[in-house]
Short mmCIF file of C-alpha atoms in Angstrom, two decimals:
data_model
loop_
_atom_site.label_atom_id
_atom_site.label_comp_id
_atom_site.label_asym_id
_atom_site.label_seq_id
_atom_site.Cartn_x
_atom_site.Cartn_y
_atom_site.Cartn_z
CA VAL N 24 175.19 136.31 43.74
CA SER N 25 178.05 134.45 42.09
CA ALA N 26 181.54 134.06 43.50
CA HIS N 27 182.63 135.85 40.33
CA SER N 28 180.74 139.06 41.14
CA ASP N 29 181.74 138.83 44.82
CA ARG N 30 185.37 138.69 43.74
CA PHE N 31 184.91 141.66 41.42
CA GLN N 32 183.29 143.73 44.18
CA TYR N 33 186.07 142.83 46.61
CA LEU N 34 188.81 143.73 44.13
CA GLN N 35 186.95 146.91 43.18
CA ALA N 36 186.80 147.87 46.86
CA LEU N 37 190.57 147.34 47.12
CA VAL N 38 191.25 149.54 44.09
CA THR N 39 188.93 152.24 45.43
CA GLU N 40 190.58 152.09 48.85
CA PHE N 41 193.99 152.41 47.21
CA GLN N 42 192.88 155.47 45.24
CA ASP N 43 191.08 157.11 48.16
CA THR N 44 193.50 156.65 51.04
CA ASP N 45 196.23 159.13 51.90
CA SER N 46 197.97 156.70 54.23
CA ALA N 47 201.20 155.32 52.75
CA GLU N 48 200.89 152.25 54.96
CA ALA N 49 197.33 151.54 53.77
CA LYS N 50 198.42 152.00 50.13
CA GLU N 51 201.26 149.52 50.64
CA GLN N 52 198.93 146.96 52.25
CA VAL N 53 196.29 147.25 49.51
CA LEU N 54 198.91 147.08 46.75
CA ALA N 55 200.43 143.96 48.35
CA ASN N 56 196.95 142.38 48.33
CA LEU N 57 196.36 143.32 44.68
CA ALA N 58 199.78 141.91 43.73
CA ASN N 59 198.85 138.64 45.47
CA PHE N 60 195.50 138.49 43.69
CA SER N 61 197.26 139.04 40.36
CA TYR N 62 199.05 135.73 40.92
CA ASP N 63 195.79 133.78 40.54
CA PRO N 64 194.55 133.38 36.93
CA ARG N 65 190.94 133.23 38.20
CA ASN N 66 191.19 136.95 39.04
CA LEU N 67 192.51 138.09 35.66
CA SER N 68 189.26 139.23 34.04
CA GLU N 69 188.31 141.28 37.12
CA LEU N 70 191.79 142.78 37.39
CA ARG N 71 191.62 143.70 33.68
CA ARG N 72 188.22 145.37 34.11
CA LEU N 73 189.63 147.37 37.03
CA GLN N 74 192.75 148.33 35.02
CA VAL N 75 195.01 147.05 37.77
CA ALA N 76 197.92 146.63 35.33
CA ASP N 77 197.90 150.41 34.85
CA LEU N 78 197.82 150.90 38.60
CA PHE N 79 200.89 148.65 38.95
CA LEU N 80 202.62 150.52 36.12
CA ASP N 81 201.95 153.84 37.83
CA MET N 82 203.71 152.52 40.93
CA LEU N 83 206.99 151.92 39.10
CA THR N 84 207.79 155.65 39.17
CA GLU N 85 206.86 156.23 42.81
CA ASP N 86 209.43 157.45 45.34
CA ASN N 87 208.14 154.93 47.88
CA GLU N 88 210.30 151.81 47.34
CA THR N 89 207.64 149.54 48.86
CA LEU N 90 205.03 150.71 46.35
CA VAL N 91 207.56 150.14 43.55
CA GLU N 92 208.31 146.63 44.88
CA PHE N 93 204.64 145.59 45.08
CA GLY N 94 203.82 147.28 41.78
CA MET N 95 206.66 145.43 40.05
CA GLY N 96 205.64 142.16 41.74
CA GLY N 97 202.02 142.54 40.63
CA LEU N 98 203.04 143.46 37.11
CA CYS N 99 205.34 140.44 36.96
CA ASN N 100 202.39 138.21 37.94
CA LEU N 101 200.19 139.73 35.22
CA CYS N 102 202.83 139.27 32.49
CA LEU N 103 202.01 135.55 32.27
CA ASP N 104 198.57 136.39 30.90
CA LYS N 105 198.65 137.00 27.12
CA VAL N 106 196.10 139.84 27.16
CA SER N 107 197.80 141.60 30.07
CA LYS N 108 201.22 141.06 28.46
CA SER N 109 200.00 142.75 25.23
CA HIS N 110 198.53 145.63 27.21
CA ILE N 111 201.73 146.10 29.24
CA LEU N 112 203.89 146.09 26.11
CA ALA N 113 201.50 148.42 24.25
CA SER N 114 201.59 150.90 27.14
CA GLY N 115 205.34 151.38 26.66
CA ALA N 116 206.17 149.91 30.05
CA LEU N 117 209.42 148.19 29.10
CA ASN N 118 211.59 151.14 30.09
CA LEU N 119 209.83 151.38 33.45
CA VAL N 120 210.53 147.69 34.08
CA ILE N 121 214.14 148.05 32.92
CA ASN N 122 214.58 151.02 35.29
CA CYS N 123 213.58 148.74 38.18
CA LEU N 124 216.74 146.69 37.56
CA SER N 125 218.64 149.41 39.40
CA SER N 126 216.47 149.22 42.53
CA HIS N 127 218.16 148.64 45.88
CA ARG N 128 215.47 146.10 46.75
CA GLU N 129 216.14 142.48 45.91
CA GLU N 130 212.47 141.58 45.37
CA THR N 131 211.96 144.52 42.99
CA VAL N 132 214.99 143.49 40.92
CA LEU N 133 214.00 139.80 40.88
CA SER N 134 210.47 140.73 39.74
CA ALA N 135 211.87 143.05 37.06
CA VAL N 136 214.20 140.37 35.64
CA THR N 137 211.38 137.81 35.66
CA ALA N 138 208.93 140.27 34.05
CA LEU N 139 211.42 141.00 31.27
CA MET N 140 211.62 137.27 30.54
CA TYR N 141 207.81 136.99 30.52
CA LEU N 142 207.47 140.09 28.32
CA SER N 143 209.93 138.83 25.73
CA CYS N 144 208.41 138.32 22.28
CA ALA N 145 209.42 139.09 18.71
CA ALA N 146 208.37 142.74 19.06
CA SER N 147 210.05 143.38 22.44
CA HIS N 148 213.13 141.15 22.21
CA ALA N 149 215.53 143.81 20.90
CA ASP N 150 214.66 146.18 23.76
CA ILE N 151 214.75 143.46 26.39
CA THR N 152 218.20 142.34 25.23
CA SER N 153 219.63 145.81 24.62
CA ALA N 154 223.29 146.23 25.57
CA PRO N 155 222.60 148.02 28.91
CA VAL N 156 220.22 145.25 30.00
CA VAL N 157 222.63 142.47 29.01
CA GLU N 158 225.48 144.27 30.80
CA CYS N 159 223.28 144.50 33.87
CA MET N 160 222.51 140.76 33.68
CA VAL N 161 226.22 139.96 33.35
CA ARG N 162 226.81 141.97 36.52
CA PHE N 163 223.93 140.17 38.27
CA SER N 164 225.29 136.79 37.12
CA LEU N 165 228.40 137.53 39.20
CA SER N 166 226.41 138.47 42.30
CA ASN N 167 226.83 136.85 45.70
CA ASN N 168 223.04 136.68 45.84
CA ARG N 169 222.19 133.19 44.61
CA ARG N 170 218.61 133.98 43.54
CA LEU N 171 219.74 136.97 41.49
CA ARG N 172 222.76 135.12 40.07
CA ASN N 173 220.61 132.15 38.97
CA LEU N 174 217.89 134.31 37.43
CA ALA N 175 220.42 136.47 35.55
CA THR N 176 222.19 133.34 34.29
CA ILE N 177 218.90 131.96 32.93
CA PHE N 178 218.21 135.32 31.26
CA LEU N 179 221.65 135.33 29.61
CA GLU N 180 221.40 131.70 28.48
CA ASP N 181 217.78 131.72 27.27
CA TYR N 182 217.22 135.25 25.93
CA CYS N 183 220.60 136.50 24.71
CA SER N 184 222.91 135.45 21.91
CA GLU N 185 226.43 134.31 22.76
CA GLN N 186 227.72 137.42 21.00
CA GLN N 187 225.56 139.74 23.13
CA VAL N 188 226.85 138.07 26.29
CA ARG N 189 230.48 138.16 25.08
CA GLU N 190 230.27 141.88 24.24
CA ALA N 191 228.74 142.64 27.63
CA GLN N 192 231.41 140.60 29.41
CA ASP N 193 234.18 142.33 27.43
CA LEU N 194 232.77 145.73 28.30
CA HIS N 195 232.42 144.69 31.94
CA THR N 196 236.11 143.70 31.99
CA ALA N 197 237.18 146.77 30.01
CA LEU N 198 235.52 149.09 32.50
CA GLY N 199 237.63 147.45 35.17
CA ILE N 200 234.65 146.97 37.44
CA PRO N 201 235.97 144.86 40.28
CA LEU N 202 234.05 141.67 40.74
CA PRO N 203 232.28 141.36 44.07
CA HIS N 204 234.21 139.16 46.48
CA SER N 205 232.40 135.90 46.95
CA THR N 206 232.20 134.71 50.51
CA HIS N 207 231.29 131.23 49.30
CA THR N 208 231.23 129.50 45.95
#
C-alpha cells in the first residue's frame, strides 16, 4: 500500500467525518485539519478527487464564524494551485470570498485578501479590483492592525491602478469616515 493511497484514505475519512457528524466542534476540528492539509502541494490531487474546494466554498456562507474562517483559510491555500484556482473561479466563488472581507475575524479577512490576490488573473481582475473591494482595501490600509494594513497596502500597490486607489481614497474622504486613531505609528 503506497503512502499516496494511505493519504487518500485518511483525507477521505476526514471528509466523511465532516459530512456525517452533527457536532459543531467536530466539524470545526475536521475542517481545520483539511485546511492544514490543503497547504501541502503533495495533497492536492487527493483533495481535488474529494472535492474539498467545494466543501471549503460551502463553508463561506455558514453562520458559524469558525467554519467560515477555516473554510476561507483552506480555500486560500488551494488558490495557489492552478487547477484548483480555475475550479474556484469557474464555480463563481469570487463574491463569496469578497463577502468574507466584512468578517469580524482577522484570520478570515486576511485569508480573503490573500485569496483575492492569488485568484487574480485576466478574467477575474475587474471583479477583484471593483470599486467596493478597492474602497475596502483603502480602509484596511489605514488599520491599526499591522498584518491587515500591510496586506491591504500590497493589494493596492500590486493589483490596483493609481486611479482606482485615488478614486477610492477620494470617496473614503468624501464619506467623512473618521480614520481610526492609531495608538502607535
